Tab-separated table of C-alpha atoms in Angstrom:
chain	number	residue	atom	x	y	z
A	252	MET	CA	6.488	-23.570	-2.158
A	253	GLN	CA	10.394	-23.263	-1.142
A	254	THR	CA	10.997	-19.670	-2.098
A	255	PHE	CA	8.805	-18.081	0.437
A	256	GLY	CA	8.651	-20.646	3.274
A	257	ASP	CA	5.936	-20.729	5.920
A	258	LEU	CA	3.814	-17.430	5.595
A	259	SER	CA	1.583	-15.866	8.049
A	260	SER	CA	-1.593	-14.403	6.539
A	261	ASN	CA	-0.283	-10.983	7.525
A	262	ARG	CA	3.187	-11.529	5.725
A	263	LEU	CA	1.486	-12.964	2.954
A	264	ASN	CA	-0.902	-9.971	2.200
A	265	LEU	CA	2.304	-7.727	2.681
A	266	LEU	CA	4.016	-9.620	0.052
A	267	LEU	CA	0.980	-9.713	-2.319
A	268	VAL	CA	0.505	-5.812	-2.149
A	269	GLY	CA	4.300	-5.627	-2.775
A	270	LEU	CA	3.808	-7.745	-5.766
A	271	ALA	CA	0.694	-6.179	-6.922
A	272	THR	CA	2.726	-2.756	-7.213
A	273	ASN	CA	5.567	-4.493	-9.133
A	274	PRO	CA	5.753	-2.917	-12.750
A	275	ALA	CA	6.657	-6.309	-14.072
A	276	ALA	CA	3.793	-8.275	-12.573
A	277	PRO	CA	1.524	-9.993	-15.269
A	278	LYS	CA	-1.841	-8.788	-15.907
A	279	SER	CA	-3.632	-11.906	-14.670
A	280	LEU	CA	-2.124	-11.523	-11.224
A	281	ILE	CA	-3.227	-7.849	-11.095
A	282	ASP	CA	-6.877	-8.830	-12.250
A	283	ARG	CA	-7.141	-11.402	-9.418
A	284	LEU	CA	-5.667	-9.110	-6.595
A	285	LEU	CA	-8.058	-6.231	-7.741
A	286	GLU	CA	-10.685	-8.641	-6.178
A	287	LYS	CA	-8.973	-8.036	-2.861
A	288	PRO	CA	-10.283	-4.779	-0.974
A	289	TRP	CA	-6.908	-4.731	0.800
A	290	ALA	CA	-4.961	-4.248	-2.597
A	291	GLU	CA	-7.150	-2.048	-4.627
A	292	PHE	CA	-5.600	1.111	-3.332
A	293	GLU	CA	-1.996	-0.028	-3.605
A	294	ILE	CA	-2.771	-1.058	-7.372
A	295	ALA	CA	-4.692	2.071	-7.872
A	296	SER	CA	-1.972	4.387	-6.622
A	297	ARG	CA	1.302	2.675	-7.224
A	298	GLN	CA	0.757	0.019	-10.214
A	299	PRO	CA	2.287	1.824	-13.245
A	300	HIS	CA	0.888	-0.501	-15.881
A	301	LEU	CA	-2.887	-0.837	-15.719
A	302	SER	CA	-4.932	-1.778	-18.631
A	303	ILE	CA	-8.187	-0.040	-19.865
A	304	GLY	CA	-10.240	-2.812	-18.324
A	305	GLN	CA	-8.560	-2.660	-14.908
A	306	LEU	CA	-9.065	1.238	-14.861
A	307	LYS	CA	-12.749	0.560	-15.591
A	308	ARG	CA	-12.868	-1.899	-12.870
A	309	ILE	CA	-11.192	0.445	-10.338
A	310	LEU	CA	-13.371	3.321	-11.229
A	311	SER	CA	-16.800	1.502	-11.358
A	312	ARG	CA	-16.497	-0.827	-8.482
A	313	SER	CA	-13.732	-0.009	-6.157
A	314	GLY	CA	-13.799	2.150	-2.980
A	315	ASP	CA	-13.416	6.134	-3.234
A	316	PHE	CA	-9.824	5.973	-1.996
A	317	ALA	CA	-8.870	3.530	-4.910
A	318	ALA	CA	-10.820	5.734	-7.352
A	319	GLN	CA	-9.188	8.736	-6.309
A	320	ALA	CA	-5.809	7.527	-6.596
A	321	ALA	CA	-6.790	6.039	-10.284
A	322	SER	CA	-8.270	9.452	-11.197
A	323	LEU	CA	-4.842	11.184	-10.755
A	324	ARG	CA	-3.563	9.236	-13.717
A	325	LYS	CA	-3.482	10.313	-17.377
A	326	LEU	CA	-6.839	8.831	-18.376
A	327	PRO	CA	-8.113	7.912	-21.930
A	328	PRO	CA	-11.399	10.251	-22.715
A	329	ASP	CA	-13.733	7.294	-22.264
A	330	ILE	CA	-12.274	6.214	-18.953
A	331	ALA	CA	-12.167	9.825	-17.728
A	332	ALA	CA	-15.995	10.197	-18.619
A	333	ILE	CA	-16.506	7.445	-15.899
A	334	ALA	CA	-14.470	9.338	-13.512
A	335	ALA	CA	-16.370	12.502	-14.469
A	336	ARG	CA	-19.702	10.675	-13.356
A	337	HIS	CA	-18.283	8.920	-10.075
A	338	ARG	CA	-19.896	9.630	-6.876
A	339	ASN	CA	-16.833	11.200	-5.158
A	340	SER	CA	-16.492	14.940	-6.060
A	341	LEU	CA	-12.537	14.464	-5.878
A	342	VAL	CA	-12.620	11.897	-8.348
A	343	ARG	CA	-14.968	14.096	-10.684
A	344	GLN	CA	-12.694	17.188	-10.179
A	345	GLN	CA	-9.531	15.146	-11.009
A	346	SER	CA	-11.195	13.804	-14.075
A	347	ILE	CA	-11.033	17.377	-15.575
A	348	ILE	CA	-7.302	17.347	-16.037
A	349	SER	CA	-7.565	14.032	-18.318
A	350	LEU	CA	-10.763	15.427	-20.312
A	351	THR	CA	-8.886	18.566	-21.224
A	352	ASN	CA	-5.129	17.616	-21.679
A	353	GLN	CA	-3.469	18.418	-24.912
A	354	ASP	CA	-3.955	15.176	-26.517
A	355	VAL	CA	-7.864	15.287	-26.353
A	356	LYS	CA	-9.814	16.266	-29.092
A	357	PHE	CA	-12.994	18.098	-27.897
A	358	GLU	CA	-15.451	15.903	-29.732
A	359	ASP	CA	-19.218	15.866	-28.812
A	360	THR	CA	-18.905	13.238	-26.017
A	361	VAL	CA	-16.206	14.986	-24.403
A	362	ILE	CA	-17.899	18.269	-24.502
A	363	ALA	CA	-21.044	16.633	-23.016
A	364	GLU	CA	-18.963	15.472	-20.102
A	365	LEU	CA	-17.514	18.933	-19.517
A	366	GLU	CA	-20.789	20.519	-19.646
A	367	ARG	CA	-22.166	18.143	-17.095
A	368	LEU	CA	-19.127	19.113	-14.854
A	369	ALA	CA	-19.946	22.841	-15.424
A	370	GLY	CA	-23.376	22.003	-13.743
A	371	ASP	CA	-21.990	20.012	-10.973
A	372	GLU	CA	-23.563	20.128	-7.755
A	373	GLU	CA	-20.090	20.865	-6.105
A	374	CYS	CA	-18.523	24.258	-6.285
A	375	ASN	CA	-15.066	22.712	-6.092
A	376	VAL	CA	-15.572	20.795	-9.412
A	377	ARG	CA	-16.772	23.896	-11.267
A	378	GLU	CA	-14.174	26.067	-9.758
A	379	SER	CA	-11.346	23.554	-10.996
A	380	LEU	CA	-13.035	23.571	-14.254
A	381	ALA	CA	-12.955	27.378	-14.671
A	382	ARG	CA	-9.407	27.576	-13.643
A	383	THR	CA	-8.358	24.722	-16.848
A	384	ARG	CA	-6.532	26.562	-19.330
A	385	ARG	CA	-7.484	24.286	-22.270
A	386	LEU	CA	-11.381	24.478	-22.285
A	387	PRO	CA	-13.828	25.216	-25.018
A	388	ASP	CA	-15.239	28.657	-24.760
A	389	ARG	CA	-18.886	27.232	-24.835
A	390	ILE	CA	-18.084	25.857	-21.367
A	391	ARG	CA	-16.423	29.076	-20.189
A	392	TYR	CA	-19.531	31.048	-20.865
A	393	ILE	CA	-21.633	28.621	-18.902
A	394	LEU	CA	-19.434	29.181	-16.059
A	395	LEU	CA	-19.408	32.835	-16.519
A	396	ALA	CA	-22.923	32.655	-15.545
A	397	ASP	CA	-22.340	30.650	-12.394
A	398	SER	CA	-24.374	32.001	-9.308
A	399	ASN	CA	-21.089	31.268	-7.118
A	400	ALA	CA	-18.443	33.979	-7.157
A	401	ARG	CA	-15.563	31.292	-6.642
A	402	VAL	CA	-16.365	29.909	-9.873
A	403	ARG	CA	-16.366	33.214	-11.804
A	404	ALA	CA	-13.245	34.395	-9.977
A	405	ALA	CA	-11.337	31.393	-11.094
A	406	LEU	CA	-12.088	32.054	-14.850
A	407	PRO	CA	-9.359	34.697	-15.623
A	408	TYR	CA	-6.848	32.702	-14.335
A	409	GLY	CA	-7.176	29.979	-16.810
A	410	TRP	CA	-8.760	31.914	-19.707
A	411	ASP	CA	-5.809	33.077	-21.390
A	412	ASP	CA	-7.252	34.576	-24.505
A	413	ILE	CA	-10.419	35.811	-22.623
A	414	PRO	CA	-12.220	38.606	-24.551
A	415	ARG	CA	-12.131	42.014	-23.538
A	416	GLU	CA	-15.720	42.514	-23.084
A	417	VAL	CA	-15.806	39.320	-20.775
A	418	TYR	CA	-12.761	40.642	-18.908
A	419	ASN	CA	-14.340	44.126	-18.313
A	420	LYS	CA	-17.511	42.427	-16.994
A	421	LEU	CA	-15.335	40.599	-14.403
A	422	LEU	CA	-13.722	43.722	-13.540
A	423	ALA	CA	-17.122	45.299	-12.763
A	424	ASP	CA	-18.537	42.161	-10.919
A	425	SER	CA	-20.678	42.616	-7.796
A	426	ASN	CA	-18.482	40.664	-5.967
A	427	GLN	CA	-15.210	41.761	-4.729
A	428	ALA	CA	-13.289	38.544	-5.025
A	429	VAL	CA	-14.173	38.354	-8.930
A	430	ARG	CA	-13.081	42.026	-9.429
A	431	ILE	CA	-9.555	41.271	-7.734
A	432	ALA	CA	-8.977	38.037	-9.493
A	433	ALA	CA	-9.659	40.026	-12.768
A	434	CYS	CA	-7.140	42.645	-11.768
A	435	GLN	CA	-4.343	40.232	-10.511
A	436	THR	CA	-4.477	38.288	-13.888
A	437	ARG	CA	-4.278	41.434	-15.977
A	438	ARG	CA	-5.562	39.836	-19.030
A	439	HIS	CA	-6.357	43.355	-20.787
A	440	VAL	CA	-5.459	46.743	-19.930
A	441	PRO	CA	-8.542	48.546	-18.522
A	442	THR	CA	-9.761	51.986	-19.904
A	443	PRO	CA	-8.975	55.072	-18.044
A	444	GLY	CA	-12.145	55.351	-16.367
A	445	MET	CA	-12.316	51.595	-15.415
A	446	LEU	CA	-8.893	52.089	-13.794
A	447	LEU	CA	-9.910	55.150	-11.946
A	448	SER	CA	-12.922	53.258	-10.714
A	449	LEU	CA	-10.769	50.255	-9.356
A	450	LEU	CA	-8.407	52.633	-7.856
A	451	SER	CA	-11.350	54.188	-6.004
A	452	ASP	CA	-12.772	50.814	-4.815
A	453	ARG	CA	-10.663	49.839	-1.558
A	454	THR	CA	-10.954	46.170	-2.340
A	455	THR	CA	-9.231	46.406	-5.720
A	456	ARG	CA	-6.944	49.346	-5.180
A	457	ALA	CA	-3.870	47.466	-4.549
A	458	THR	CA	-4.341	45.042	-7.358
A	459	ALA	CA	-5.149	47.852	-9.692
A	460	ILE	CA	-2.154	49.864	-8.948
A	461	PRO	CA	0.210	47.923	-11.473
A	462	PHE	CA	-2.069	49.016	-14.394
A	463	ILE	CA	-1.031	52.563	-13.570
A	464	ASP	CA	2.119	52.678	-15.897
A	465	LEU	CA	-0.051	51.288	-18.969
A	466	VAL	CA	-2.794	53.650	-18.746
A	467	GLU	CA	-2.633	57.423	-19.926
A	468	ILE	CA	-3.870	58.806	-16.312
A	469	THR	CA	-2.269	60.932	-13.517
A	470	PRO	CA	-2.653	58.671	-10.406
A	471	PRO	CA	-3.793	60.317	-7.262
A	472	SER	CA	-0.758	60.845	-4.966
A	473	SER	CA	-3.019	60.017	-2.048
A	474	LEU	CA	-2.492	56.394	-2.850
A	475	LEU	CA	1.178	56.866	-1.131
A	476	GLY	CA	-0.548	57.636	2.095
A	477	ASP	CA	-3.400	55.147	1.846
A	478	PRO	CA	-3.863	53.199	5.161
A	479	ASP	CA	-3.438	49.957	3.398
A	480	GLU	CA	0.032	48.809	3.352
A	481	GLU	CA	-0.556	46.674	0.450
A	482	VAL	CA	-1.451	49.706	-1.522
A	483	ARG	CA	1.540	51.735	-0.490
A	484	ALA	CA	3.861	48.731	-1.423
A	485	ALA	CA	2.202	48.406	-4.707
A	486	CYS	CA	3.111	51.965	-5.609
A	487	LEU	CA	7.011	51.458	-5.066
A	488	GLY	CA	6.607	48.831	-8.191
A	489	THR	CA	5.315	51.574	-10.646
A	490	ALA	CA	7.443	54.079	-12.805
A	491	LYS	CA	5.078	56.855	-12.606
A	492	PHE	CA	5.509	56.817	-8.522
A	493	ALA	CA	9.284	56.461	-9.108
A	494	GLY	CA	11.309	58.808	-6.925
A	495	LEU	CA	8.295	60.112	-4.938
A	496	ALA	CA	7.094	56.956	-3.673
A	497	GLU	CA	10.736	56.052	-2.382
A	498	LYS	CA	10.877	59.648	-0.549
A	499	LYS	CA	7.650	59.119	1.176
A	500	LEU	CA	7.901	55.570	2.043
A	501	ARG	CA	11.654	55.235	2.989
A	502	HIS	CA	10.793	55.128	6.638
A	503	ASP	CA	7.643	53.298	6.502
A	504	GLU	CA	7.381	50.539	9.148
A	505	SER	CA	5.264	48.203	7.400
A	506	ILE	CA	6.870	44.745	6.461
A	507	SER	CA	5.217	44.900	3.085
A	508	VAL	CA	6.794	48.306	2.130
A	509	LYS	CA	9.953	47.265	3.498
A	510	VAL	CA	10.056	44.080	1.211
A	511	ALA	CA	8.709	46.444	-1.626
A	512	LEU	CA	11.691	48.630	-1.039
A	513	LEU	CA	14.095	46.030	-1.306
A	514	VAL	CA	12.814	44.359	-4.469
A	515	SER	CA	11.598	47.408	-6.452
A	516	PRO	CA	13.502	48.244	-9.678
A	517	TYR	CA	12.566	51.911	-8.997
A	518	VAL	CA	14.345	52.148	-5.652
A	519	SER	CA	17.964	53.402	-5.616
A	520	ASN	CA	20.690	51.298	-4.519
A	521	LEU	CA	21.517	53.660	-1.608
A	522	THR	CA	18.036	53.305	-0.105
A	523	ARG	CA	17.933	49.456	-0.882
A	524	LYS	CA	21.311	49.092	1.236
A	525	SER	CA	20.196	51.251	3.903
A	526	VAL	CA	16.878	49.152	4.219
A	527	TYR	CA	18.975	46.006	4.024
A	528	SER	CA	21.350	46.998	6.728
A	529	GLU	CA	18.414	47.764	9.303
A	530	VAL	CA	16.609	44.607	8.640
A	531	MET	CA	20.006	42.439	8.769
A	532	SER	CA	21.372	44.462	11.941
A	533	GLY	CA	17.919	43.776	13.696
A	534	VAL	CA	17.024	47.784	13.674
A	535	THR	CA	13.712	46.715	12.374
A	536	LEU	CA	13.359	43.350	13.945
A	537	ASN	CA	15.743	41.676	16.346
A	538	ASP	CA	15.185	38.159	15.313
A	539	PRO	CA	17.584	37.373	12.156
A	540	THR	CA	15.240	34.863	11.097
A	541	SER	CA	12.219	36.681	11.298
A	542	PHE	CA	8.869	37.167	9.279
A	543	ILE	CA	10.329	39.853	7.134
A	544	VAL	CA	13.244	38.146	5.953
A	545	ARG	CA	11.056	35.104	4.949
A	546	GLU	CA	8.767	37.525	3.148
A	547	ILE	CA	11.871	39.094	1.329
A	548	VAL	CA	13.145	35.590	0.358
A	549	ASN	CA	9.690	34.553	-0.885
A	550	SER	CA	9.204	37.797	-3.004
A	551	CYS	CA	12.866	37.494	-4.479
A	552	TRP	CA	13.312	33.741	-5.379
A	553	ASP	CA	14.946	34.002	-9.051
A	554	ASP	CA	18.647	33.666	-9.478
A	555	GLN	CA	19.395	37.517	-9.680
A	556	SER	CA	16.989	38.792	-7.058
A	557	VAL	CA	19.303	38.147	-3.947
A	558	LEU	CA	21.857	40.478	-5.952
A	559	ARG	CA	19.339	43.164	-6.173
A	560	TRP	CA	19.115	43.399	-2.315
A	561	VAL	CA	22.518	45.181	-1.957
A	562	GLY	CA	22.504	46.736	-5.574
A	563	ASP	CA	24.546	46.445	-8.823
A	564	THR	CA	27.620	46.198	-6.777
A	565	ALA	CA	26.719	42.981	-4.897
A	566	GLN	CA	29.854	41.320	-5.703
A	567	THR	CA	31.860	43.640	-3.536
A	568	ASP	CA	29.548	42.600	-0.402
A	569	TRP	CA	29.801	38.869	-0.784
A	570	GLU	CA	31.844	38.405	2.702
A	571	SER	CA	29.056	40.364	4.649
A	572	LEU	CA	26.331	38.269	2.787
A	573	LEU	CA	27.805	34.866	3.351
A	574	GLU	CA	28.300	35.526	7.118
A	575	SER	CA	25.110	36.805	7.639
A	576	PRO	CA	23.327	35.209	10.692
A	577	CYS	CA	20.045	34.914	8.538
A	578	LEU	CA	19.627	31.245	7.160
A	579	HIS	CA	16.820	32.252	5.062
A	580	LEU	CA	19.531	34.673	3.134
A	581	ARG	CA	22.430	32.209	2.940
A	582	ARG	CA	20.139	29.586	1.618
A	583	ALA	CA	18.682	31.944	-0.980
A	584	LEU	CA	22.202	32.574	-2.065
A	585	ALA	CA	22.792	28.828	-2.012
A	586	ARG	CA	19.884	28.373	-4.527
A	587	SER	CA	21.517	31.130	-6.603
A	588	SER	CA	24.892	29.575	-6.701
A	589	LYS	CA	24.803	29.046	-10.507
A	590	THR	CA	25.447	32.694	-10.867
A	591	LEU	CA	27.853	33.142	-7.939
A	592	PRO	CA	31.598	33.807	-8.378
A	593	PRO	CA	33.824	30.706	-7.484
A	594	ALA	CA	35.056	32.231	-4.311
A	595	ALA	CA	31.417	32.643	-2.984
A	596	ILE	CA	30.716	29.034	-3.860
A	597	CYS	CA	33.573	27.917	-2.011
A	598	ASP	CA	32.355	29.857	1.254
A	599	LEU	CA	28.895	28.446	0.821
A	600	LEU	CA	30.394	24.865	0.836
A	601	LYS	CA	32.307	25.329	4.050
A	602	ASP	CA	28.874	27.088	5.743
A	603	SER	CA	27.904	25.650	9.083
A	604	ASP	CA	24.540	24.985	7.989
A	605	PRO	CA	24.424	21.333	6.418
A	606	THR	CA	21.408	22.508	4.208
A	607	VAL	CA	23.261	25.499	2.637
A	608	ARG	CA	26.050	23.250	1.722
A	609	THR	CA	23.601	20.585	0.218
A	610	ILE	CA	21.615	23.204	-1.497
A	611	THR	CA	25.016	24.641	-2.953
A	612	ALA	CA	26.350	21.304	-3.932
A	613	THR	CA	22.798	20.616	-5.944
A	614	PHE	CA	22.813	23.844	-7.956
A	615	ALA	CA	26.140	25.041	-8.354
A	616	ARG	CA	28.143	24.559	-11.517
A	617	ASN	CA	31.595	22.811	-12.408
A	618	LEU	CA	32.140	21.320	-8.857
A	619	SER	CA	34.841	18.739	-8.265
A	620	GLU	CA	34.137	15.237	-7.527
A	621	GLU	CA	35.729	15.579	-4.162
A	622	ASN	CA	33.440	18.521	-3.105
A	623	LEU	CA	30.410	16.630	-4.205
A	624	VAL	CA	31.475	13.704	-2.158
A	625	LYS	CA	32.547	15.568	0.946
A	626	VAL	CA	29.327	17.744	0.963
A	627	VAL	CA	27.403	14.271	1.049
A	628	GLU	CA	29.318	12.735	3.592
A	629	GLU	CA	28.983	15.553	6.034
A	630	CYS	CA	25.420	16.061	5.434
A	631	GLY	CA	23.496	15.876	8.707
A	632	ASP	CA	21.033	12.970	9.288
A	633	SER	CA	18.148	15.412	9.048
A	634	THR	CA	19.266	16.867	5.610
A	635	LYS	CA	17.045	15.334	2.895
A	636	GLY	CA	18.888	16.900	-0.352
A	637	TYR	CA	21.787	14.780	-0.525
A	638	PRO	CA	20.384	12.076	-2.869
A	639	HIS	CA	19.996	14.853	-5.462
A	640	ILE	CA	23.584	15.588	-5.325
A	641	THR	CA	24.498	11.792	-6.090
A	642	ARG	CA	22.182	12.044	-9.189
A	643	ARG	CA	24.641	14.567	-10.901
A	644	ARG	CA	26.568	13.437	-13.837
A	645	GLU	CA	29.756	14.489	-12.083
A	646	PHE	CA	29.250	12.417	-8.849
A	647	PRO	CA	31.776	9.271	-8.981
A	648	ALA	CA	30.245	5.800	-8.716
A	649	THR	CA	33.220	4.734	-6.859
A	650	ALA	CA	32.144	6.948	-3.881
A	651	PHE	CA	29.354	4.268	-3.165
A	652	MET	CA	31.991	1.507	-2.387
A	653	ARG	CA	33.295	4.054	0.213
A	654	PHE	CA	29.698	4.702	1.725
A	655	ALA	CA	29.162	1.005	1.890
A	656	LYS	CA	32.080	0.533	4.438
A	657	SER	CA	30.636	3.918	6.454
A	658	ASP	CA	29.694	3.696	10.096
A	659	LYS	CA	26.988	5.971	9.199
A	660	VAL	CA	23.676	4.262	8.339
A	661	ARG	CA	22.571	7.094	6.038
A	662	LEU	CA	25.485	6.689	3.662
A	663	ARG	CA	25.270	2.733	3.749
A	664	SER	CA	21.526	3.033	2.915
A	665	LEU	CA	22.249	5.747	-0.148
A	666	ALA	CA	24.999	3.426	-1.385
A	667	ALA	CA	22.582	0.404	-1.400
A	668	PHE	CA	19.780	2.495	-2.878
A	669	ARG	CA	22.139	4.099	-5.645
A	670	THR	CA	24.832	1.665	-6.537
A	671	ASN	CA	24.595	-0.810	-9.330
A	672	SER	CA	27.577	-2.890	-7.984
A	673	VAL	CA	26.604	-6.345	-7.121
A	674	GLU	CA	29.542	-6.750	-5.130
A	675	VAL	CA	28.502	-3.847	-2.885
A	676	LEU	CA	24.829	-4.653	-2.752
A	677	GLY	CA	25.769	-8.295	-1.666
A	678	GLN	CA	27.787	-6.873	1.269
A	679	LEU	CA	25.134	-4.610	2.393
A	680	SER	CA	22.120	-6.993	2.230
A	681	SER	CA	23.058	-8.548	5.404
A	682	ASP	CA	23.791	-5.116	6.976
A	683	PRO	CA	22.282	-5.117	10.562
A	684	ASP	CA	20.214	-1.887	9.949
A	685	PHE	CA	16.937	-2.709	8.381
A	686	THR	CA	16.951	0.610	6.353
A	687	VAL	CA	19.932	-0.483	4.591
A	688	ARG	CA	18.494	-3.899	3.781
A	689	LEU	CA	15.307	-2.009	2.701
A	690	ALA	CA	17.314	0.062	0.072
A	691	CYS	CA	18.923	-3.240	-1.343
A	692	ALA	CA	15.394	-4.853	-1.573
A	693	LYS	CA	14.429	-1.937	-3.674
A	694	ASN	CA	17.486	-1.911	-5.992
A	695	PRO	CA	17.049	-3.720	-9.282
A	696	HIS	CA	20.536	-4.767	-9.534
A	697	THR	CA	20.300	-6.698	-6.263
A	698	SER	CA	21.299	-10.314	-7.397
A	699	ARG	CA	18.740	-13.238	-7.194
A	700	LYS	CA	20.567	-14.814	-4.457
A	701	CYS	CA	20.415	-11.716	-2.201
A	702	LEU	CA	16.857	-11.273	-3.015
A	703	SER	CA	15.951	-14.535	-1.762
A	704	ILE	CA	17.584	-13.888	1.609
A	705	LEU	CA	15.788	-10.458	1.944
A	706	LEU	CA	12.622	-12.267	1.139
A	707	ARG	CA	12.806	-14.056	4.480
A	708	ASP	CA	13.932	-10.870	6.324
A	709	PRO	CA	12.330	-10.577	9.720
A	710	VAL	CA	11.349	-7.040	8.870
A	711	ASP	CA	7.797	-7.252	6.891
A	712	SER	CA	8.747	-4.154	4.767
A	713	VAL	CA	11.962	-5.478	3.653
A	714	ALA	CA	10.380	-8.678	2.301
A	715	GLN	CA	7.408	-6.389	0.627
A	716	ALA	CA	9.963	-4.257	-1.302
A	717	VAL	CA	11.432	-7.627	-2.667
A	718	ALA	CA	8.058	-8.515	-4.057
A	719	ALA	CA	7.841	-5.129	-5.479
A	720	ASN	CA	11.233	-5.399	-7.090
A	721	PRO	CA	10.836	-5.757	-10.956
A	722	SER	CA	14.082	-7.788	-11.127
A	723	ILE	CA	12.582	-10.526	-9.139
A	724	PRO	CA	11.989	-13.830	-11.269
A	725	ILE	CA	8.611	-14.471	-12.928
A	726	GLU	CA	8.507	-17.892	-11.281
A	727	TRP	CA	8.464	-16.382	-8.049
A	728	MET	CA	5.714	-14.149	-9.237
A	729	ILE	CA	3.848	-17.323	-10.199
A	730	GLU	CA	4.583	-19.250	-7.074
A	731	LEU	CA	3.359	-16.273	-5.025
A	732	GLU	CA	0.270	-15.873	-7.024
A	733	SER	CA	-0.637	-19.589	-6.099
A	734	TYR	CA	-1.148	-18.318	-2.558
A	735	ILE	CA	-4.294	-16.211	-3.620
A	736	LEU	CA	-7.453	-17.740	-2.383
């Protein structure tokens, strides 16, 4: 019993919990720990290698939290069936993923469990089932007759090949949420008569407008003056209203309409630039980080969308874009850095905001080792993206040796977590800051000698991390197991 020294009951429990989550822990040890209520949840949520018997044990006999954690896994059908009958509705809801994944054959036993879930007393369970993309039609027709509108509204989102007659039934449902959901999914093109009916219904009008370009009808021009801003904004996204919508809505003060003017392919570059200038100069709203800018960024998240804001000649406007006071815009540009010219990337790497620099270094192509290391070194302590930069193939392993000697705790912790150098880990395992020692305790390349020292660390979480490290010797696991009563 020399490895662990004198252990308090609290320290012992923490070490055993760490060992319970160790992927290299023997099955016999996990079985013994499952008898301890304080270890159930950690095992269920963090132990990657659980046997069929252990999963059955957790789902049948453990508390609700442990069962919920276990049900998040990809379960075999017979184990998922146990989860589907669990007393906790969240466990039943999560079992749907395992019962309907691509590897499962819809045999009679599986279908019987799905039918049981289709009649579950909890609406959330039935709604989740209705949203499932892989589901026998027999189950879907049961859900189609559900009395709760939330369940019917969920069906078109998961039913990719929904029959036209079923889709039309949902479009004509008595509940507006169901009609809106059917319009939003656009599984089929409605008939002209059905579309005119949807356009006359104020609850479905905005979601039905995208169908206008697909149906042979003349849309009513009154839609451009609709009191609902979402309706007016939707008109800007249709070809049939092109030109006319831009002319009538150019000076609309609605945020939704302004966002639509900026992102619509049917709006001229001249109008788009004008609206963009208003927003950025504060004519519309004085705050450069205002809601409208966030809405624009959320509406144009793909790589090319930011360029569309200033038209097809966006390359000539890089300087003004990169100098924008709006952080949302500069961060959106950084996320689009794969498509930006080299000069723009250089400017983003010099941005005053560390998050802009971090995002650029994460996504931009063909960056030098020097640039990558510099961004990581200059990141603020509150910036969380820099670990992704160190995972890039171009990131030099030698940089971790430099980080290990830094006066910044953040860099020493990063070196301890990412390096595979036994020498560097040996140096950092006695670091005065416990977060650095904690990173060493988690690193599978840390030497046995250093791990034995870290086991006696005064900080409990460091010792616990050693117990969870898959590189600890099996004899340590056996010795620790002997402490279990």
